[in-house]
PDB file of C-alpha atoms in Angstrom:
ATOM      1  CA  UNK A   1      24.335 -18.617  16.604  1.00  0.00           C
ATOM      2  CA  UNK A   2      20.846 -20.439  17.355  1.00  0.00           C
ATOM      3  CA  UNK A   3      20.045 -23.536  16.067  1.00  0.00           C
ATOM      4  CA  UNK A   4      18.616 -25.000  13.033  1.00  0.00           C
ATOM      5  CA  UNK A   5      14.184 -24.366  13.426  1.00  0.00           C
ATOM      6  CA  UNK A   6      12.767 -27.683  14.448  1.00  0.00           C
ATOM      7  CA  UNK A   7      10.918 -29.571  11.376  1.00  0.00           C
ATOM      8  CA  UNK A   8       7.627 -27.576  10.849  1.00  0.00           C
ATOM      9  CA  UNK A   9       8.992 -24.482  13.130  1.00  0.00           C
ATOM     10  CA  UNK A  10       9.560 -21.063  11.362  1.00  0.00           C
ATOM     11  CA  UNK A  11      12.287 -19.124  13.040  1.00  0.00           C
ATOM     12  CA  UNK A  12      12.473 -14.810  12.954  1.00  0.00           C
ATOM     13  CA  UNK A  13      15.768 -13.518  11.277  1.00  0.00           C
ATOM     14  CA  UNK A  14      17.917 -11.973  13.504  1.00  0.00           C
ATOM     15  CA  UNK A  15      19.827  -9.343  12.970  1.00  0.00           C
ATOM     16  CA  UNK A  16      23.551 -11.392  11.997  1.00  0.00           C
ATOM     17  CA  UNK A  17      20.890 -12.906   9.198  1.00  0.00           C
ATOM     18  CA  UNK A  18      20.616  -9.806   7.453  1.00  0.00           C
ATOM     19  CA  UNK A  19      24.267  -9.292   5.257  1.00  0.00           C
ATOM     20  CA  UNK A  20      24.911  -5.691   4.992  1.00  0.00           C
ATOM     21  CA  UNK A  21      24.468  -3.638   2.072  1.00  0.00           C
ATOM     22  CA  UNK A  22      22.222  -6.755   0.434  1.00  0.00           C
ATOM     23  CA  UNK A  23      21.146  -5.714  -2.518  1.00  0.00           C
ATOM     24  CA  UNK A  24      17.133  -6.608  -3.371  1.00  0.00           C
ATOM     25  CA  UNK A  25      15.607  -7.233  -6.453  1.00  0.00           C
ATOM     26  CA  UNK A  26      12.097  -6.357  -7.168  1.00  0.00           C
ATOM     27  CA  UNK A  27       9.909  -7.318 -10.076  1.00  0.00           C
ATOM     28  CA  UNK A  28       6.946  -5.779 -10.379  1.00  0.00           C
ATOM     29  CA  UNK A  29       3.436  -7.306 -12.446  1.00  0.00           C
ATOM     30  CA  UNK A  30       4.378  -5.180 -15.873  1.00  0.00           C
ATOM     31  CA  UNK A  31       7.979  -6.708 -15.933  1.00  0.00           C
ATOM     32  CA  UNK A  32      10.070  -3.215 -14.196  1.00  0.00           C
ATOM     33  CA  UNK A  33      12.985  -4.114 -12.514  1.00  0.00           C
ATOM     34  CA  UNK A  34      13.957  -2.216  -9.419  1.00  0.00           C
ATOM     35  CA  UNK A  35      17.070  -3.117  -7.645  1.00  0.00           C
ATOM     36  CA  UNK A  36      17.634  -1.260  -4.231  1.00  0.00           C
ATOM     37  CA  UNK A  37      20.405  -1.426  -2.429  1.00  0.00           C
ATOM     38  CA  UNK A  38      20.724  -0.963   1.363  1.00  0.00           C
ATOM     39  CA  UNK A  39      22.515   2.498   2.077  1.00  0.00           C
ATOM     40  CA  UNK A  40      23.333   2.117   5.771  1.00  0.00           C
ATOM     41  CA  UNK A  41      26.571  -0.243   7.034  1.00  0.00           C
ATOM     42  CA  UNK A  42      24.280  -1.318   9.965  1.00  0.00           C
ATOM     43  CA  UNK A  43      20.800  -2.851   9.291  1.00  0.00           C
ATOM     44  CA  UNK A  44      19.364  -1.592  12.500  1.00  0.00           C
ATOM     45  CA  UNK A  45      15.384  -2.085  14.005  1.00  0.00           C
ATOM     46  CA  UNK A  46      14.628   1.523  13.177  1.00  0.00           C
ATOM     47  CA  UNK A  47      15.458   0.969   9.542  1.00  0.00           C
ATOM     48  CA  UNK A  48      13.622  -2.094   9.265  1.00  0.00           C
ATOM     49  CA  UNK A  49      10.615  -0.886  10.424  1.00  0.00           C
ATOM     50  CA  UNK A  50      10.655   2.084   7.641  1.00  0.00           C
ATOM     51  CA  UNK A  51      11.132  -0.924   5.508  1.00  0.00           C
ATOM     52  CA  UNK A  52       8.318  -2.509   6.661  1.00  0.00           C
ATOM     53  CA  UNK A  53       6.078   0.542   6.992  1.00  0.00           C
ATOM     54  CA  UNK A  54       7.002   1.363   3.381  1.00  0.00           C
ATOM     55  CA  UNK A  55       5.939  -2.638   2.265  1.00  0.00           C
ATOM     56  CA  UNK A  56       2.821  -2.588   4.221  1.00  0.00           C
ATOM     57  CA  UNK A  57       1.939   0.824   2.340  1.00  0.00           C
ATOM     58  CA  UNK A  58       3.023  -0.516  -1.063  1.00  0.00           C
ATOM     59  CA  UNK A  59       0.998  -3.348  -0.608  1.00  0.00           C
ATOM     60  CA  UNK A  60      -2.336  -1.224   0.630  1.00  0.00           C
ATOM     61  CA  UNK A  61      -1.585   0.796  -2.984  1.00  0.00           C
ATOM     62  CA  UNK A  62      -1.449  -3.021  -4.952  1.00  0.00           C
ATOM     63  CA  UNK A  63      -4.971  -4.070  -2.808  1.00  0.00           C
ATOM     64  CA  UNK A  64      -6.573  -0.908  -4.217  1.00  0.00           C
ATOM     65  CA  UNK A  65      -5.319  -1.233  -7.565  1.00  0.00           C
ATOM     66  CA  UNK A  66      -6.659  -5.160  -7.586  1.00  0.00           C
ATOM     67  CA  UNK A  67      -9.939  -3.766  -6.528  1.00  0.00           C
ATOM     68  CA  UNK A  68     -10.312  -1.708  -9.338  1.00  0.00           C
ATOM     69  CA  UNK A  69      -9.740  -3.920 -11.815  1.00  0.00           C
ATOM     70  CA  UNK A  70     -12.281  -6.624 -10.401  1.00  0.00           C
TER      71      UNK A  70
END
């Protein structure tokens, strides 16, 4: 296990971080609840870059919507 980040240091999550099957709550702006749980046993480096990828593109949708309502 690596050690504790240095004061002011952010460390990257590795893989033993992640607890399988962790369940993740989101809450959206208009007070929707969607819990998602993760599927797999392993959390492996292709899956978290769908995960990612499908984040990023969320978050592209929530920039648009923002912009419209300026």
């Amino acid at each position: 296990k690596p050690p504790p980040p240095e004061e002011g240091e952010q460390r990257t999550p590795q893989p033993e971080d992640v607890e399988e099957r962790a369940v993740v709550e989101i809450v959206t702006t208009t007070g929707d609840v969607h819990v998602v749980e993760e599927q797999s046993t392993n959390f492996t480096t292709d899956s978290a870059q769908r995960l990612i990828q499908d984040i990023m593109f969320c978050k592209q949708d929530l920039d648009l919507i923002k912009q419209k309502n300026k």
